[in-house]
Amino acid sequence: MMETIRIRRAGYPIRYTFVEFVDRYRVLMPGVKPAYKQEDLRGTCQRIAEAVLGRDDDWQMGKTKIFLKDHHDMLLEIERDKAITDKVILIQKVVRGFKDRSNFLKMRKSAVLIQKTWRGYHCRKNYGAMRAGFSRLQALVRSRKLCASYHVARQRITGFQGRCRGYLVRRAFRHRLWAVITIQAYTRGMIARRLYKRLKGEYHRRLEAEKMRLAEEAKLRNQMSAKRAKAEAERKHQDLERPTRSWLLLGSGTRKRRFMEICQSLAHNGYQLSGSEKIPVMTKI
C-alpha cells in the first residue's frame, strides 16, 4: 500500500483528455467555449492550467492528455467548486433579482393602479363637487337675471297698465263731462226758454195791465177828481197784478227745485255747479 502511494506521488496519477479537461474546468477561465466548439483543445487546456496551477508547476501536457498530480487535481477541484459556487450564487442572485424585480414591478404596477384609481376617484369627486357648485352658481345667477328681468317687465307692465287705466279713466271722464255739459246746456236752454216765455208773458200782461190802468184812469178821471182817479186805478191795477206775481213766484220756486235736484244728481256723480242760478258753471270736485 505504501509503495503504491509512493509510486502515485512520484508519477502523474491524474490524467484527463483535452475534451474532458476543457469541459470540466472551463468554468475557471471566463470566455472559454465548450470543447465541441474549440479548434485548439491543447492550447485551451494549457491556458487553463497555467492560469490556475501556474506555468512552472509540476504538470505535463501530452499529445491527447494532460497529466496532473493529486494536489493539482485537488486545487483544480477547489477552484472549480469556488467558480461553480460563484456562478450558482450569481445565478441565484440573478434569479432572485429577477423574482424580486418581478414582484417589485407587480407591486409598483399595483401601487400605480391603486394611486391612479384613488387619484381618479378623488379628481372625479372634486370635479363633481366643483360642477355642483358651478351649477348652483349658474342657477343663482340665472335666477337673479330672471328676477331682474321679471321686475323690469313687471314695472313696465304696471306702468303700461297705469297709463291704460288713466287713459280709460280720462276717456270715461271726458265722456261723462261731455254728457254733463250736454245735460247742463239742454237744462240751461230749457230754463232760459221757459224763463223767456214767462218774462215775455209777464211783459205782455204788464202792458195790458198798464193799458187797462190808463184806460180806467181816464174813465175815472171823467167821473172823479184826478188824484182819486189815479189812486183808484193803481189799486185796481195792483189787485189785477197780484195773481200774476204769485204765479211767477210759484213758477220760480218750481224752477229752483228742479234745478237743485239736477245739481244734487250731478254732485253724486262727482261734479258740483257754481255760479248764479240762471247760468250754472260745472267744476270738478
mmCIF file of C-alpha atoms in Angstrom:
data_model
loop_
_atom_site.group_PDB
_atom_site.id
_atom_site.type_symbol
_atom_site.label_atom_id
_atom_site.label_comp_id
_atom_site.label_asym_id
_atom_site.label_seq_id
_atom_site.Cartn_x
_atom_site.Cartn_y
_atom_site.Cartn_z
ATOM 1 C CA MET A 1 0.000 0.000 0.000
ATOM 2 C CA MET A 2 2.735 2.457 0.928
ATOM 3 C CA GLU A 3 4.615 1.573 -2.214
ATOM 4 C CA THR A 4 1.586 2.311 -4.250
ATOM 5 C CA ILE A 5 1.227 5.647 -2.542
ATOM 6 C CA ARG A 6 4.870 6.450 -3.155
ATOM 7 C CA ILE A 7 4.592 5.497 -6.829
ATOM 8 C CA ARG A 8 1.483 7.664 -7.230
ATOM 9 C CA ARG A 9 3.253 10.625 -5.678
ATOM 10 C CA ALA A 10 6.277 10.134 -7.902
ATOM 11 C CA GLY A 11 4.188 9.900 -11.136
ATOM 12 C CA TYR A 12 1.102 11.614 -12.545
ATOM 13 C CA PRO A 13 -1.857 9.701 -11.246
ATOM 14 C CA ILE A 14 -4.458 12.146 -12.579
ATOM 15 C CA ARG A 15 -4.926 12.153 -16.345
ATOM 16 C CA TYR A 16 -7.586 13.978 -18.415
ATOM 17 C CA THR A 17 -8.109 14.063 -22.086
ATOM 18 C CA PHE A 18 -8.250 17.547 -23.534
ATOM 19 C CA VAL A 19 -12.011 17.286 -24.114
ATOM 20 C CA GLU A 20 -12.688 16.147 -20.546
ATOM 21 C CA PHE A 21 -10.378 18.779 -19.061
ATOM 22 C CA VAL A 22 -11.915 21.625 -21.073
ATOM 23 C CA ASP A 23 -15.498 20.550 -20.336
ATOM 24 C CA ARG A 24 -14.772 20.125 -16.619
ATOM 25 C CA TYR A 25 -12.547 23.137 -15.854
ATOM 26 C CA ARG A 26 -13.521 25.742 -18.445
ATOM 27 C CA VAL A 27 -15.530 27.448 -15.703
ATOM 28 C CA LEU A 28 -12.196 28.530 -14.176
ATOM 29 C CA MET A 29 -11.424 30.786 -17.106
ATOM 30 C CA PRO A 30 -14.120 33.216 -18.302
ATOM 31 C CA GLY A 31 -14.819 33.256 -22.028
ATOM 32 C CA VAL A 32 -13.820 29.638 -22.764
ATOM 33 C CA LYS A 33 -16.233 27.852 -25.086
ATOM 34 C CA PRO A 34 -17.286 24.190 -24.785
ATOM 35 C CA ALA A 35 -14.966 21.515 -26.197
ATOM 36 C CA TYR A 36 -17.063 20.811 -29.281
ATOM 37 C CA LYS A 37 -16.645 24.474 -30.261
ATOM 38 C CA GLN A 38 -12.886 24.539 -29.679
ATOM 39 C CA GLU A 39 -10.413 24.286 -32.518
ATOM 40 C CA ASP A 40 -7.241 24.180 -30.367
ATOM 41 C CA LEU A 41 -8.079 21.985 -27.371
ATOM 42 C CA ARG A 42 -4.427 21.562 -26.299
ATOM 43 C CA GLY A 43 -3.802 25.295 -26.222
ATOM 44 C CA THR A 44 -7.023 25.870 -24.278
ATOM 45 C CA CYS A 45 -6.029 23.193 -21.711
ATOM 46 C CA GLN A 46 -2.604 24.779 -21.350
ATOM 47 C CA ARG A 47 -4.064 28.270 -20.769
ATOM 48 C CA ILE A 48 -6.433 26.951 -18.103
ATOM 49 C CA ALA A 49 -3.628 25.015 -16.318
ATOM 50 C CA GLU A 50 -1.244 27.974 -16.429
ATOM 51 C CA ALA A 51 -3.935 30.311 -15.115
ATOM 52 C CA VAL A 52 -4.858 28.051 -12.179
ATOM 53 C CA LEU A 53 -1.744 25.896 -11.426
ATOM 54 C CA GLY A 54 0.998 28.170 -12.608
ATOM 55 C CA ARG A 55 3.372 27.920 -15.547
ATOM 56 C CA ASP A 56 6.370 26.384 -13.695
ATOM 57 C CA ASP A 57 4.482 23.853 -11.612
ATOM 58 C CA ASP A 58 4.912 20.038 -11.991
ATOM 59 C CA TRP A 59 2.266 19.125 -14.552
ATOM 60 C CA GLN A 60 2.700 17.907 -18.087
ATOM 61 C CA MET A 61 0.944 18.182 -21.404
ATOM 62 C CA GLY A 62 0.799 15.106 -23.644
ATOM 63 C CA LYS A 63 -0.444 14.696 -27.193
ATOM 64 C CA THR A 64 -4.005 13.837 -26.197
ATOM 65 C CA LYS A 65 -3.989 14.160 -22.414
ATOM 66 C CA ILE A 66 -2.855 16.390 -19.586
ATOM 67 C CA PHE A 67 -1.048 14.813 -16.635
ATOM 68 C CA LEU A 68 -1.586 16.124 -13.121
ATOM 69 C CA LYS A 69 -0.654 15.227 -9.612
ATOM 70 C CA ASP A 70 -3.080 14.765 -6.730
ATOM 71 C CA HIS A 71 -2.606 18.214 -5.276
ATOM 72 C CA HIS A 72 -3.112 19.680 -8.753
ATOM 73 C CA ASP A 73 -6.368 17.847 -9.060
ATOM 74 C CA MET A 74 -7.366 18.919 -5.565
ATOM 75 C CA LEU A 75 -6.531 22.558 -6.342
ATOM 76 C CA LEU A 76 -8.452 22.404 -9.610
ATOM 77 C CA GLU A 77 -11.456 20.878 -7.863
ATOM 78 C CA ILE A 78 -11.335 23.529 -5.120
ATOM 79 C CA GLU A 79 -11.147 26.301 -7.692
ATOM 80 C CA ARG A 80 -13.864 24.614 -9.730
ATOM 81 C CA ASP A 81 -16.089 24.376 -6.651
ATOM 82 C CA LYS A 82 -15.434 28.061 -5.932
ATOM 83 C CA ALA A 83 -16.156 29.036 -9.522
ATOM 84 C CA ILE A 84 -19.287 26.888 -9.647
ATOM 85 C CA THR A 85 -20.341 28.272 -6.265
ATOM 86 C CA ASP A 86 -19.774 31.806 -7.551
ATOM 87 C CA LYS A 87 -21.722 31.014 -10.702
ATOM 88 C CA VAL A 88 -24.513 29.410 -8.683
ATOM 89 C CA ILE A 89 -24.576 32.416 -6.379
ATOM 90 C CA LEU A 90 -24.616 34.675 -9.424
ATOM 91 C CA ILE A 91 -27.437 32.635 -10.955
ATOM 92 C CA GLN A 92 -29.308 32.702 -7.650
ATOM 93 C CA LYS A 93 -28.706 36.413 -7.406
ATOM 94 C CA VAL A 94 -29.936 36.918 -10.929
ATOM 95 C CA VAL A 95 -32.964 34.684 -10.355
ATOM 96 C CA ARG A 96 -33.719 36.322 -7.012
ATOM 97 C CA GLY A 97 -33.174 39.711 -8.563
ATOM 98 C CA PHE A 98 -35.494 38.804 -11.417
ATOM 99 C CA LYS A 99 -38.044 37.466 -8.974
ATOM 100 C CA ASP A 100 -37.703 40.480 -6.713
ATOM 101 C CA ARG A 101 -37.823 42.792 -9.694
ATOM 102 C CA SER A 102 -40.905 40.996 -10.974
ATOM 103 C CA ASN A 103 -42.536 41.258 -7.550
ATOM 104 C CA PHE A 104 -41.434 44.879 -7.296
ATOM 105 C CA LEU A 105 -42.775 45.650 -10.746
ATOM 106 C CA LYS A 106 -46.036 43.922 -9.871
ATOM 107 C CA MET A 107 -46.232 45.799 -6.584
ATOM 108 C CA ARG A 108 -45.320 49.052 -8.292
ATOM 109 C CA LYS A 109 -47.868 48.378 -11.003
ATOM 110 C CA SER A 110 -50.473 47.587 -8.363
ATOM 111 C CA ALA A 111 -49.485 50.684 -6.366
ATOM 112 C CA VAL A 112 -49.624 52.819 -9.502
ATOM 113 C CA LEU A 113 -53.015 51.322 -10.344
ATOM 114 C CA ILE A 114 -54.266 51.983 -6.805
ATOM 115 C CA GLN A 115 -52.838 55.507 -6.904
ATOM 116 C CA LYS A 116 -54.352 56.078 -10.344
ATOM 117 C CA THR A 117 -57.714 54.751 -9.177
ATOM 118 C CA TRP A 118 -57.612 56.817 -5.985
ATOM 119 C CA ARG A 119 -56.484 59.948 -7.792
ATOM 120 C CA GLY A 120 -59.160 59.422 -10.424
ATOM 121 C CA TYR A 121 -61.798 58.937 -7.723
ATOM 122 C CA HIS A 122 -60.522 61.981 -5.823
ATOM 123 C CA CYS A 123 -60.429 64.086 -9.003
ATOM 124 C CA ARG A 124 -63.895 62.889 -10.024
ATOM 125 C CA LYS A 125 -65.185 63.664 -6.540
ATOM 126 C CA ASN A 126 -63.637 67.136 -6.593
ATOM 127 C CA TYR A 127 -64.905 67.669 -10.144
ATOM 128 C CA GLY A 128 -68.381 66.580 -9.104
ATOM 129 C CA ALA A 129 -68.335 68.960 -6.131
ATOM 130 C CA MET A 130 -66.962 71.753 -8.322
ATOM 131 C CA ARG A 131 -69.538 71.027 -11.016
ATOM 132 C CA ALA A 132 -72.327 71.029 -8.449
ATOM 133 C CA GLY A 133 -71.021 74.333 -7.072
ATOM 134 C CA PHE A 134 -70.833 75.876 -10.532
ATOM 135 C CA SER A 135 -74.294 74.511 -11.330
ATOM 136 C CA ARG A 136 -75.672 76.145 -8.174
ATOM 137 C CA LEU A 137 -73.806 79.349 -9.028
ATOM 138 C CA GLN A 138 -75.191 79.288 -12.571
ATOM 139 C CA ALA A 139 -78.674 78.639 -11.208
ATOM 140 C CA LEU A 140 -78.271 81.539 -8.765
ATOM 141 C CA VAL A 141 -77.024 83.873 -11.499
ATOM 142 C CA ARG A 142 -79.830 82.794 -13.836
ATOM 143 C CA SER A 143 -82.395 83.261 -11.070
ATOM 144 C CA ARG A 144 -81.001 86.728 -10.349
ATOM 145 C CA LYS A 145 -81.197 87.605 -14.056
ATOM 146 C CA LEU A 146 -84.720 86.210 -14.329
ATOM 147 C CA CYS A 147 -85.737 88.075 -11.166
ATOM 148 C CA ALA A 148 -84.266 91.326 -12.503
ATOM 149 C CA SER A 149 -85.923 90.867 -15.914
ATOM 150 C CA TYR A 150 -89.187 89.936 -14.165
ATOM 151 C CA HIS A 151 -89.062 93.087 -12.026
ATOM 152 C CA VAL A 152 -88.294 95.216 -15.097
ATOM 153 C CA ALA A 153 -91.119 93.578 -17.065
ATOM 154 C CA ARG A 154 -93.452 93.941 -14.092
ATOM 155 C CA GLN A 155 -92.587 97.616 -13.719
ATOM 156 C CA ARG A 156 -93.161 98.173 -17.437
ATOM 157 C CA ILE A 157 -96.432 96.256 -17.395
ATOM 158 C CA THR A 158 -97.525 98.097 -14.242
ATOM 159 C CA GLY A 159 -96.666 101.422 -15.868
ATOM 160 C CA PHE A 160 -98.465 100.401 -19.055
ATOM 161 C CA GLN A 161 -101.494 99.290 -17.043
ATOM 162 C CA GLY A 162 -101.436 102.594 -15.167
ATOM 163 C CA ARG A 163 -101.308 104.513 -18.431
ATOM 164 C CA CYS A 164 -104.118 102.386 -19.884
ATOM 165 C CA ARG A 165 -106.236 102.841 -16.774
ATOM 166 C CA GLY A 166 -105.505 106.548 -16.778
ATOM 167 C CA TYR A 167 -106.432 106.716 -20.438
ATOM 168 C CA LEU A 168 -109.664 104.798 -19.801
ATOM 169 C CA VAL A 169 -110.486 106.961 -16.778
ATOM 170 C CA ARG A 170 -109.746 110.131 -18.730
ATOM 171 C CA ARG A 171 -111.831 108.906 -21.644
ATOM 172 C CA ALA A 172 -114.683 107.995 -19.305
ATOM 173 C CA PHE A 173 -114.255 111.358 -17.591
ATOM 174 C CA ARG A 174 -114.333 113.191 -20.917
ATOM 175 C CA HIS A 175 -117.395 111.229 -21.968
ATOM 176 C CA ARG A 176 -119.089 111.946 -18.646
ATOM 177 C CA LEU A 177 -118.003 115.585 -18.839
ATOM 178 C CA TRP A 178 -119.418 115.800 -22.346
ATOM 179 C CA ALA A 179 -122.653 114.223 -21.115
ATOM 180 C CA VAL A 180 -122.851 116.565 -18.116
ATOM 181 C CA ILE A 181 -122.076 119.608 -20.257
ATOM 182 C CA THR A 182 -124.700 118.483 -22.762
ATOM 183 C CA ILE A 183 -127.236 117.994 -19.969
ATOM 184 C CA GLN A 184 -126.297 121.361 -18.497
ATOM 185 C CA ALA A 185 -126.595 123.032 -21.907
ATOM 186 C CA TYR A 186 -130.013 121.494 -22.530
ATOM 187 C CA THR A 187 -131.065 122.302 -18.958
ATOM 188 C CA ARG A 188 -129.873 125.899 -19.197
ATOM 189 C CA GLY A 189 -131.527 126.223 -22.604
ATOM 190 C CA MET A 190 -134.771 124.798 -21.263
ATOM 191 C CA ILE A 191 -134.658 127.064 -18.189
ATOM 192 C CA ALA A 192 -133.757 130.071 -20.312
ATOM 193 C CA ARG A 193 -136.568 129.347 -22.785
ATOM 194 C CA ARG A 194 -139.100 128.868 -20.013
ATOM 195 C CA LEU A 195 -137.902 132.000 -18.250
ATOM 196 C CA TYR A 196 -138.001 133.888 -21.504
ATOM 197 C CA LYS A 197 -141.550 132.735 -22.183
ATOM 198 C CA ARG A 198 -142.640 133.649 -18.666
ATOM 199 C CA LEU A 199 -140.939 137.025 -18.773
ATOM 200 C CA LYS A 200 -142.421 137.694 -22.192
ATOM 201 C CA GLY A 201 -145.868 136.738 -20.934
ATOM 202 C CA GLU A 202 -145.387 138.879 -17.840
ATOM 203 C CA TYR A 203 -144.246 141.754 -20.017
ATOM 204 C CA HIS A 204 -147.333 141.467 -22.212
ATOM 205 C CA ARG A 205 -149.570 141.166 -19.170
ATOM 206 C CA ARG A 206 -147.959 144.231 -17.649
ATOM 207 C CA LEU A 207 -148.501 146.130 -20.890
ATOM 208 C CA GLU A 208 -152.125 145.033 -20.930
ATOM 209 C CA ALA A 209 -152.479 145.948 -17.268
ATOM 210 C CA GLU A 210 -150.859 149.339 -17.890
ATOM 211 C CA LYS A 211 -153.189 149.964 -20.818
ATOM 212 C CA MET A 212 -156.151 148.937 -18.688
ATOM 213 C CA ARG A 213 -154.945 151.145 -15.847
ATOM 214 C CA LEU A 214 -154.555 154.139 -18.145
ATOM 215 C CA ALA A 215 -157.962 153.499 -19.658
ATOM 216 C CA GLU A 216 -159.526 153.073 -16.227
ATOM 217 C CA GLU A 217 -157.754 156.190 -15.011
ATOM 218 C CA ALA A 218 -159.034 158.176 -17.982
ATOM 219 C CA LYS A 219 -162.540 156.837 -17.382
ATOM 220 C CA LEU A 220 -162.431 157.600 -13.672
ATOM 221 C CA ARG A 221 -160.885 160.985 -14.291
ATOM 222 C CA ASN A 222 -164.045 161.959 -16.087
ATOM 223 C CA GLN A 223 -166.111 160.776 -13.151
ATOM 224 C CA MET A 224 -163.792 161.744 -10.192
ATOM 225 C CA SER A 225 -161.032 164.071 -9.426
ATOM 226 C CA ALA A 226 -157.608 163.371 -10.940
ATOM 227 C CA LYS A 227 -155.947 162.353 -7.682
ATOM 228 C CA ARG A 228 -158.688 159.958 -6.637
ATOM 229 C CA ALA A 229 -158.887 158.546 -10.111
ATOM 230 C CA LYS A 230 -155.176 157.826 -10.181
ATOM 231 C CA ALA A 231 -155.295 156.131 -6.735
ATOM 232 C CA GLU A 232 -158.325 154.067 -7.687
ATOM 233 C CA ALA A 233 -156.650 152.993 -10.949
ATOM 234 C CA GLU A 234 -153.473 151.976 -9.141
ATOM 235 C CA ARG A 235 -155.469 149.934 -6.580
ATOM 236 C CA LYS A 236 -157.305 148.090 -9.294
ATOM 237 C CA HIS A 237 -154.037 147.560 -11.144
ATOM 238 C CA GLN A 238 -152.421 146.070 -8.041
ATOM 239 C CA ASP A 239 -155.421 143.816 -7.480
ATOM 240 C CA LEU A 240 -155.087 142.669 -11.055
ATOM 241 C CA GLU A 241 -151.309 142.234 -10.854
ATOM 242 C CA ARG A 242 -151.210 140.248 -7.564
ATOM 243 C CA PRO A 243 -152.278 136.886 -9.040
ATOM 244 C CA THR A 244 -149.726 137.273 -11.799
ATOM 245 C CA ARG A 245 -146.873 137.863 -9.327
ATOM 246 C CA SER A 246 -147.897 134.930 -7.150
ATOM 247 C CA TRP A 247 -147.945 132.710 -10.242
ATOM 248 C CA LEU A 248 -144.499 133.935 -11.265
ATOM 249 C CA LEU A 249 -143.184 133.279 -7.776
ATOM 250 C CA LEU A 250 -144.666 129.804 -7.811
ATOM 251 C CA GLY A 251 -143.104 129.107 -11.185
ATOM 252 C CA SER A 252 -139.756 130.408 -9.993
ATOM 253 C CA GLY A 253 -139.787 128.124 -6.903
ATOM 254 C CA THR A 254 -140.563 125.069 -9.006
ATOM 255 C CA ARG A 255 -137.796 126.027 -11.364
ATOM 256 C CA LYS A 256 -135.403 126.347 -8.428
ATOM 257 C CA ARG A 257 -136.405 122.948 -7.025
ATOM 258 C CA ARG A 258 -135.824 121.211 -10.346
ATOM 259 C CA PHE A 259 -132.539 122.985 -10.781
ATOM 260 C CA MET A 260 -131.412 121.931 -7.264
ATOM 261 C CA GLU A 261 -132.376 118.310 -7.993
ATOM 262 C CA ILE A 262 -130.225 118.382 -11.132
ATOM 263 C CA CYS A 263 -127.327 119.878 -9.142
ATOM 264 C CA GLN A 264 -127.612 117.159 -6.454
ATOM 265 C CA SER A 265 -127.614 114.362 -9.053
ATOM 266 C CA LEU A 266 -124.517 115.856 -10.669
ATOM 267 C CA ALA A 267 -122.817 116.195 -7.253
ATOM 268 C CA HIS A 268 -123.403 112.473 -6.605
ATOM 269 C CA ASN A 269 -121.554 111.755 -9.854
ATOM 270 C CA GLY A 270 -118.501 113.766 -8.747
ATOM 271 C CA TYR A 271 -119.298 117.262 -10.025
ATOM 272 C CA GLN A 272 -120.604 120.444 -8.494
ATOM 273 C CA LEU A 273 -122.285 123.538 -10.015
ATOM 274 C CA SER A 274 -121.287 127.023 -9.033
ATOM 275 C CA GLY A 275 -122.376 130.494 -10.134
ATOM 276 C CA SER A 276 -125.739 132.104 -10.484
ATOM 277 C CA GLU A 277 -128.962 130.167 -10.785
ATOM 278 C CA LYS A 278 -129.595 131.387 -14.286
ATOM 279 C CA ILE A 279 -126.120 130.472 -15.753
ATOM 280 C CA PRO A 280 -124.602 127.482 -13.832
ATOM 281 C CA VAL A 281 -120.942 126.540 -14.364
ATOM 282 C CA MET A 282 -119.665 122.938 -13.883
ATOM 283 C CA THR A 283 -116.476 122.341 -11.887
ATOM 284 C CA LYS A 284 -114.799 119.024 -10.915
ATOM 285 C CA ILE A 285 -114.722 118.115 -7.202
#
